[in-house]
Amino acid sequence: MAATYRDAGVDIAGADTFLQKIRAMVKTTYRSGVLGDIGGFGGFFHLNLHKYQDPVLVSSTDGVGTKLKIAIAMNKHDTIGIDLVAMCANDIIVHGATPLFFLDYLAMGRLRQDIATEIVAGLTQGCLQARCSLIGGETAEMPGVYQLQDYDLAGFIVGVVERNHIIDGSEIAVGDRIIGIAASGLHANGFSLVRHILFEQQHYDLADHIPALGRPLGEELLEPTKIYVDTVLNLLRDFPLSGLAHITGGGLTDNIPRILPQTCQAIIHRQQWSRPAIFDFLQQQGDIPVEEMWRVFNNGIGMVIIVREEYVTDILQRLHALKETAYVIGEVAARKSAAPPLLYR
């Protein structure tokens, strides 16, 4: 018998139809600089060098981990793309880089156009929030690698910053204050532990209404990651920021030290903000040790800003005007040779 690619589980014609279906949606993200259309071998973006004196491109790539399993179990796929863009965009905005363009990789056991279209709708929304253009991607059918209901998602972003405006933490000094901007929830980290505790140990269902959370468990877990691009760019117009840290995998414990000079130690006051209910719920349900909580989850702080003390009041006022919830959560102290880079109090 003659064999075709479709017999093996790959539908080329379906992929072409899917591309046509998402084309108009993707174009809503196009900003100045985008050349051509999706569907080519490569995505084109023209960097207007007249706008910059010494531009540096900043890139990041990321995924959303096993939060995908929650989206698949709920059959709700229109927010996971926001998470993906957020994880990438938040990683480059901490260096002061304005996002320019984004590409995605979607791999499925079989192309389900309805699900794939929902995913792209989330990617589109994320790119609009991050003010970057979705200029290309790859949709791969991989029968035998993924189960028919499964998929995987990865993203890649490029932004630009003037070389003399790069934020890398080198300006952080003893006496600086640490401001935390609230997270929208769990974001997209720690879900392997979340799933282990809630579904394998405690046998919750995603439809269960959790009084402490005020909504069904699945809705809480799928809350999209907050994108901080507009907020940070707004601050950068008027304030010198010494350092920025995206509180992603590793929590405050691991991410703040990534930007600290060797001579500095971050002192974090854990009582300075109210931790959202989902974190208390998880800790109680899993009997998670305190330090493990702070190493795995963001605990309600999604972005950290380190600034000179003289700017704190004005920055907090600006953040509140931008409808952000923000707190002074600590300060920078001198670090003794044997001391850890971050200390909780």
Short mmCIF file of C-alpha atoms in Angstrom, two decimals:
data_model
loop_
_atom_site.label_atom_id
_atom_site.label_comp_id
_atom_site.label_asym_id
_atom_site.label_seq_id
_atom_site.Cartn_x
_atom_site.Cartn_y
_atom_site.Cartn_z
CA MET A 1 0.00 0.00 0.00
CA ALA A 2 1.16 3.51 -0.80
CA ALA A 3 1.98 5.48 2.36
CA THR A 4 1.51 9.23 2.89
CA TYR A 5 2.73 11.67 5.52
CA ARG A 6 -0.85 11.98 6.72
CA ASP A 7 -0.99 8.21 7.30
CA ALA A 8 1.99 8.71 9.63
CA GLY A 9 0.12 11.39 11.59
CA VAL A 10 1.32 14.63 9.98
CA ASP A 11 -1.23 16.78 8.13
CA ILE A 12 0.57 19.27 5.89
CA ALA A 13 -2.66 20.65 4.45
CA GLY A 14 -4.00 21.20 7.97
CA ALA A 15 -0.89 23.16 8.88
CA ASP A 16 -1.41 25.42 5.86
CA THR A 17 -5.02 26.02 6.87
CA PHE A 18 -3.94 26.84 10.42
CA LEU A 19 -1.44 29.41 9.14
CA GLN A 20 -4.14 31.18 7.17
CA LYS A 21 -6.44 31.13 10.21
CA ILE A 22 -3.98 32.89 12.52
CA ARG A 23 -2.49 35.36 10.02
CA ALA A 24 -4.85 38.26 10.78
CA MET A 25 -4.52 37.72 14.53
CA VAL A 26 -0.73 37.74 14.42
CA LYS A 27 -0.66 40.95 12.36
CA THR A 28 -2.30 42.86 15.22
CA THR A 29 1.05 42.62 17.06
CA TYR A 30 3.12 44.20 14.27
CA ARG A 31 5.03 47.29 15.27
CA SER A 32 7.22 49.57 13.19
CA GLY A 33 10.15 47.55 11.90
CA VAL A 34 8.35 44.36 10.91
CA LEU A 35 8.94 43.40 7.29
CA GLY A 36 7.02 40.79 5.34
CA ASP A 37 4.48 38.31 6.67
CA ILE A 38 4.41 35.08 8.65
CA GLY A 39 4.88 31.86 6.71
CA GLY A 40 8.30 32.54 5.22
CA PHE A 41 11.54 30.80 6.08
CA GLY A 42 12.49 33.58 8.46
CA GLY A 43 10.99 36.58 10.20
CA PHE A 44 12.29 40.02 9.27
CA PHE A 45 12.69 43.02 11.53
CA HIS A 46 14.39 46.26 10.50
CA LEU A 47 16.26 47.96 13.33
CA ASN A 48 16.09 51.70 12.75
CA LEU A 49 19.64 52.70 13.62
CA HIS A 50 18.73 56.39 13.44
CA LYS A 51 16.92 55.93 16.77
CA TYR A 52 20.00 54.63 18.58
CA GLN A 53 23.59 55.72 19.14
CA ASP A 54 25.06 52.37 20.22
CA PRO A 55 22.32 49.71 20.24
CA VAL A 56 22.73 46.34 21.94
CA LEU A 57 20.36 43.45 21.19
CA VAL A 58 19.19 41.48 24.23
CA SER A 59 17.60 38.05 23.82
CA SER A 60 15.97 35.39 25.96
CA THR A 61 14.32 32.02 25.46
CA ASP A 62 12.03 30.17 27.86
CA GLY A 63 9.07 27.85 28.29
CA VAL A 64 6.19 27.54 30.75
CA GLY A 65 7.09 24.21 32.34
CA THR A 66 4.40 21.87 33.56
CA LYS A 67 1.81 24.64 33.83
CA LEU A 68 0.99 23.23 30.40
CA LYS A 69 -0.44 20.18 32.13
CA ILE A 70 -3.00 22.37 33.90
CA ALA A 71 -4.06 24.04 30.63
CA ILE A 72 -4.41 20.64 28.95
CA ALA A 73 -6.38 19.15 31.84
CA MET A 74 -8.77 22.13 31.86
CA ASN A 75 -8.95 22.25 28.06
CA LYS A 76 -8.29 25.98 28.34
CA HIS A 77 -5.44 27.16 26.13
CA ASP A 78 -5.96 30.91 25.61
CA THR A 79 -3.74 32.13 28.48
CA ILE A 80 -0.70 29.85 28.34
CA GLY A 81 0.70 31.96 25.49
CA ILE A 82 0.57 35.04 27.74
CA ASP A 83 2.68 33.12 30.24
CA LEU A 84 5.22 32.26 27.55
CA VAL A 85 5.65 35.85 26.36
CA ALA A 86 5.81 37.06 29.95
CA MET A 87 8.57 34.66 30.93
CA CYS A 88 10.70 35.90 28.04
CA ALA A 89 9.78 39.62 28.08
CA ASN A 90 10.28 39.98 31.84
CA ASP A 91 13.76 38.49 31.46
CA ILE A 92 14.94 41.18 29.05
CA ILE A 93 13.14 44.18 30.50
CA VAL A 94 15.28 43.79 33.65
CA HIS A 95 18.25 44.83 31.51
CA GLY A 96 16.40 47.92 30.28
CA ALA A 97 15.75 46.38 26.86
CA THR A 98 12.62 47.33 24.92
CA PRO A 99 11.11 44.15 23.39
CA LEU A 100 11.11 44.15 19.58
CA PHE A 101 9.98 40.75 18.32
CA PHE A 102 9.00 37.28 19.48
CA LEU A 103 8.97 33.80 17.94
CA ASP A 104 7.32 30.66 19.27
CA TYR A 105 7.73 26.90 18.94
CA LEU A 106 4.63 24.74 19.34
CA ALA A 107 4.97 20.95 19.17
CA MET A 108 1.91 18.68 19.25
CA GLY A 109 1.24 14.98 18.84
CA ARG A 110 -1.36 15.95 16.26
CA LEU A 111 -2.25 19.43 15.05
CA ARG A 112 -5.53 20.41 16.69
CA GLN A 113 -6.36 23.67 14.96
CA ASP A 114 -8.85 24.73 17.63
CA ILE A 115 -6.29 24.32 20.42
CA ALA A 116 -3.43 25.80 18.40
CA THR A 117 -5.55 28.86 17.54
CA GLU A 118 -6.33 29.40 21.24
CA ILE A 119 -2.63 29.19 22.03
CA VAL A 120 -1.77 31.77 19.37
CA ALA A 121 -4.53 34.02 20.72
CA GLY A 122 -2.69 33.99 24.05
CA LEU A 123 0.65 34.63 22.35
CA THR A 124 -0.92 37.56 20.53
CA GLN A 125 -2.32 39.02 23.75
CA GLY A 126 1.04 38.57 25.45
CA CYS A 127 2.88 40.31 22.63
CA LEU A 128 0.43 43.20 22.73
CA GLN A 129 1.02 43.57 26.47
CA ALA A 130 4.80 43.39 25.97
CA ARG A 131 4.62 45.70 22.92
CA CYS A 132 6.55 43.29 20.73
CA SER A 133 5.73 41.72 17.37
CA LEU A 134 5.03 38.04 16.82
CA ILE A 135 6.94 37.63 13.56
CA GLY A 136 7.22 33.88 13.18
CA GLY A 137 7.30 30.47 14.74
CA GLU A 138 7.19 26.74 14.20
CA THR A 139 4.22 24.41 14.58
CA ALA A 140 5.44 20.82 14.63
CA GLU A 141 3.37 17.64 14.55
CA MET A 142 5.32 14.89 16.31
CA PRO A 143 3.30 11.68 16.61
CA GLY A 144 5.14 9.14 18.69
CA VAL A 145 6.86 11.85 20.74
CA TYR A 146 3.78 13.53 22.22
CA GLN A 147 0.47 11.94 23.14
CA LEU A 148 -2.38 13.22 20.97
CA GLN A 149 -3.69 15.55 23.70
CA ASP A 150 -0.25 16.86 24.70
CA TYR A 151 1.83 19.74 23.41
CA ASP A 152 4.92 21.73 24.33
CA LEU A 153 5.59 25.42 23.95
CA ALA A 154 8.75 27.53 23.88
CA GLY A 155 9.48 31.14 23.01
CA PHE A 156 12.30 33.41 21.92
CA ILE A 157 12.41 37.21 22.26
CA VAL A 158 14.76 39.98 21.10
CA GLY A 159 14.89 43.51 22.48
CA VAL A 160 17.17 46.52 22.22
CA VAL A 161 18.86 48.89 24.66
CA GLU A 162 21.46 51.60 24.34
CA ARG A 163 24.80 50.23 25.50
CA ASN A 164 25.28 52.94 28.11
CA HIS A 165 21.77 52.29 29.46
CA ILE A 166 22.17 48.55 30.09
CA ILE A 167 21.05 47.61 33.61
CA ASP A 168 23.23 44.82 34.97
CA GLY A 169 23.34 45.49 38.72
CA SER A 170 26.79 47.03 38.66
CA GLU A 171 25.35 50.32 40.01
CA ILE A 172 23.87 48.67 43.11
CA ALA A 173 25.39 50.06 46.31
CA VAL A 174 25.10 49.67 50.07
CA GLY A 175 22.12 51.66 51.31
CA ASP A 176 19.96 51.09 48.24
CA ARG A 177 16.35 50.12 48.85
CA ILE A 178 14.60 47.07 47.40
CA ILE A 179 11.10 47.54 46.01
CA GLY A 180 8.90 44.56 45.14
CA ILE A 181 6.09 44.74 42.58
CA ALA A 182 3.26 42.29 43.14
CA ALA A 183 2.90 39.13 41.10
CA SER A 184 -0.42 38.08 39.60
CA GLY A 185 -0.16 34.63 41.18
CA LEU A 186 2.13 31.64 40.79
CA HIS A 187 3.23 32.87 37.35
CA ALA A 188 4.83 29.85 35.58
CA ASN A 189 7.22 28.38 38.14
CA GLY A 190 7.00 25.57 40.64
CA PHE A 191 4.18 23.68 38.94
CA SER A 192 5.81 20.27 39.27
CA LEU A 193 5.68 20.74 43.05
CA VAL A 194 2.18 22.22 42.85
CA ARG A 195 0.90 19.23 40.90
CA HIS A 196 2.66 16.76 43.18
CA ILE A 197 1.09 18.24 46.30
CA LEU A 198 -2.42 19.07 45.12
CA PHE A 199 -3.16 16.20 42.77
CA GLU A 200 -0.88 13.31 43.72
CA GLN A 201 -0.83 13.78 47.49
CA GLN A 202 -4.10 15.59 48.29
CA HIS A 203 -6.19 14.41 45.31
CA TYR A 204 -7.82 17.75 44.57
CA ASP A 205 -9.76 18.30 41.35
CA LEU A 206 -9.24 21.37 39.20
CA ALA A 207 -12.96 22.14 39.48
CA ASP A 208 -12.86 22.17 43.30
CA HIS A 209 -13.85 25.55 44.75
CA ILE A 210 -11.26 26.52 47.35
CA PRO A 211 -12.76 28.95 49.92
CA ALA A 212 -9.34 30.40 50.78
CA LEU A 213 -8.79 31.28 47.11
CA GLY A 214 -12.34 32.45 46.39
CA ARG A 215 -12.53 30.55 43.12
CA PRO A 216 -12.04 27.12 41.55
CA LEU A 217 -8.53 25.70 41.88
CA GLY A 218 -7.96 25.47 38.12
CA GLU A 219 -8.74 29.15 37.60
CA GLU A 220 -6.22 30.12 40.27
CA LEU A 221 -3.49 27.93 38.81
CA LEU A 222 -4.02 29.23 35.27
CA GLU A 223 -3.87 32.91 36.24
CA PRO A 224 -1.50 34.37 33.58
CA THR A 225 1.94 35.67 34.44
CA LYS A 226 2.10 39.44 34.80
CA ILE A 227 4.06 41.29 32.13
CA TYR A 228 6.05 44.23 33.57
CA VAL A 229 7.29 45.83 30.34
CA ASP A 230 5.12 48.98 30.35
CA THR A 231 5.72 49.58 34.04
CA VAL A 232 9.51 49.29 33.86
CA LEU A 233 9.80 51.38 30.69
CA ASN A 234 7.70 54.07 32.35
CA LEU A 235 10.03 54.16 35.37
CA LEU A 236 13.14 54.19 33.19
CA ARG A 237 12.02 57.41 31.52
CA ASP A 238 12.36 59.36 34.78
CA PHE A 239 14.36 57.38 37.34
CA PRO A 240 17.83 55.83 37.47
CA LEU A 241 17.28 52.20 38.48
CA SER A 242 20.30 50.47 39.99
CA GLY A 243 19.08 46.93 39.34
CA LEU A 244 16.08 44.84 38.34
CA ALA A 245 15.35 41.17 38.93
CA HIS A 246 12.60 39.02 37.44
CA ILE A 247 11.44 36.72 40.24
CA THR A 248 11.10 33.50 38.31
CA GLY A 249 12.38 29.96 39.06
CA GLY A 250 14.45 30.16 42.24
CA GLY A 251 12.27 32.84 43.84
CA LEU A 252 13.71 35.83 45.65
CA THR A 253 16.38 33.55 47.13
CA ASP A 254 18.15 32.83 43.84
CA ASN A 255 17.16 35.70 41.55
CA ILE A 256 18.14 38.79 43.53
CA PRO A 257 21.74 37.52 44.04
CA ARG A 258 22.08 37.24 40.23
CA ILE A 259 22.36 41.03 40.02
CA LEU A 260 24.18 41.87 43.26
CA PRO A 261 27.84 42.94 43.32
CA GLN A 262 30.02 40.58 45.39
CA THR A 263 30.36 43.20 48.10
CA CYS A 264 26.62 43.55 48.63
CA GLN A 265 24.00 41.57 50.51
CA ALA A 266 20.21 41.87 50.10
CA ILE A 267 18.23 42.00 53.34
CA ILE A 268 14.59 40.99 52.73
CA HIS A 269 11.89 41.71 55.30
CA ARG A 270 9.27 39.03 54.73
CA GLN A 271 6.60 40.78 56.79
CA GLN A 272 6.58 43.87 54.55
CA TRP A 273 3.92 42.47 52.22
CA SER A 274 0.90 40.21 52.41
CA ARG A 275 1.55 36.92 50.64
CA PRO A 276 -1.36 35.91 48.35
CA ALA A 277 -3.54 33.07 49.61
CA ILE A 278 -2.34 30.53 47.03
CA PHE A 279 1.11 30.40 48.65
CA ASP A 280 -0.22 29.83 52.17
CA PHE A 281 -2.59 27.19 50.78
CA LEU A 282 0.24 25.32 49.04
CA GLN A 283 2.52 25.48 52.05
CA GLN A 284 -0.19 24.11 54.33
CA GLN A 285 -1.29 21.37 51.95
CA GLY A 286 2.25 20.13 51.29
CA ASP A 287 3.86 20.96 54.63
CA ILE A 288 6.54 22.70 52.58
CA PRO A 289 9.55 23.93 54.59
CA VAL A 290 9.76 27.72 54.79
CA GLU A 291 13.07 28.01 52.94
CA GLU A 292 11.81 25.69 50.19
CA MET A 293 8.83 28.00 49.65
CA TRP A 294 11.19 30.95 49.14
CA ARG A 295 13.44 29.00 46.75
CA VAL A 296 10.64 27.66 44.55
CA PHE A 297 7.91 30.32 44.39
CA ASN A 298 7.73 34.09 43.92
CA ASN A 299 5.56 34.39 47.08
CA GLY A 300 3.70 37.37 45.66
CA ILE A 301 6.62 39.41 44.29
CA GLY A 302 7.10 39.16 40.53
CA MET A 303 9.60 41.96 39.90
CA VAL A 304 12.22 43.57 42.13
CA ILE A 305 13.64 47.07 41.68
CA ILE A 306 16.76 48.25 43.50
CA VAL A 307 17.11 52.04 43.74
CA ARG A 308 18.80 54.81 45.67
CA GLU A 309 16.88 55.71 48.83
CA GLU A 310 16.19 59.23 47.56
CA TYR A 311 13.98 57.92 44.74
CA VAL A 312 11.86 55.48 46.75
CA THR A 313 8.92 57.76 47.55
CA ASP A 314 8.57 59.06 44.00
CA ILE A 315 8.88 55.58 42.48
CA LEU A 316 6.23 54.18 44.81
CA GLN A 317 3.90 57.04 43.90
CA ARG A 318 4.50 56.36 40.21
CA LEU A 319 3.88 52.63 40.65
CA HIS A 320 0.63 53.27 42.46
CA ALA A 321 -0.43 55.66 39.70
CA LEU A 322 0.26 52.85 37.24
CA LYS A 323 -2.11 50.63 39.28
CA GLU A 324 0.73 48.46 40.53
CA THR A 325 0.84 47.08 44.04
CA ALA A 326 4.35 47.68 45.36
CA TYR A 327 6.22 47.55 48.65
CA VAL A 328 9.62 48.42 50.06
CA ILE A 329 10.71 44.89 50.95
CA GLY A 330 14.33 45.36 51.96
CA GLU A 331 17.66 47.09 51.59
CA VAL A 332 21.20 46.48 50.41
CA ALA A 333 23.86 46.02 53.08
CA ALA A 334 27.59 45.37 53.05
CA ARG A 335 28.39 41.69 52.69
CA LYS A 336 30.94 39.98 54.85
CA SER A 337 33.12 37.40 53.10
CA ALA A 338 31.35 34.33 54.52
CA ALA A 339 27.82 35.77 54.46
CA PRO A 340 25.14 34.61 52.01
CA PRO A 341 24.19 37.08 49.26
CA LEU A 342 20.58 37.25 50.55
CA LEU A 343 19.27 37.19 54.08
CA TYR A 344 15.63 37.00 55.22
CA ARG A 345 14.41 38.75 58.34
#
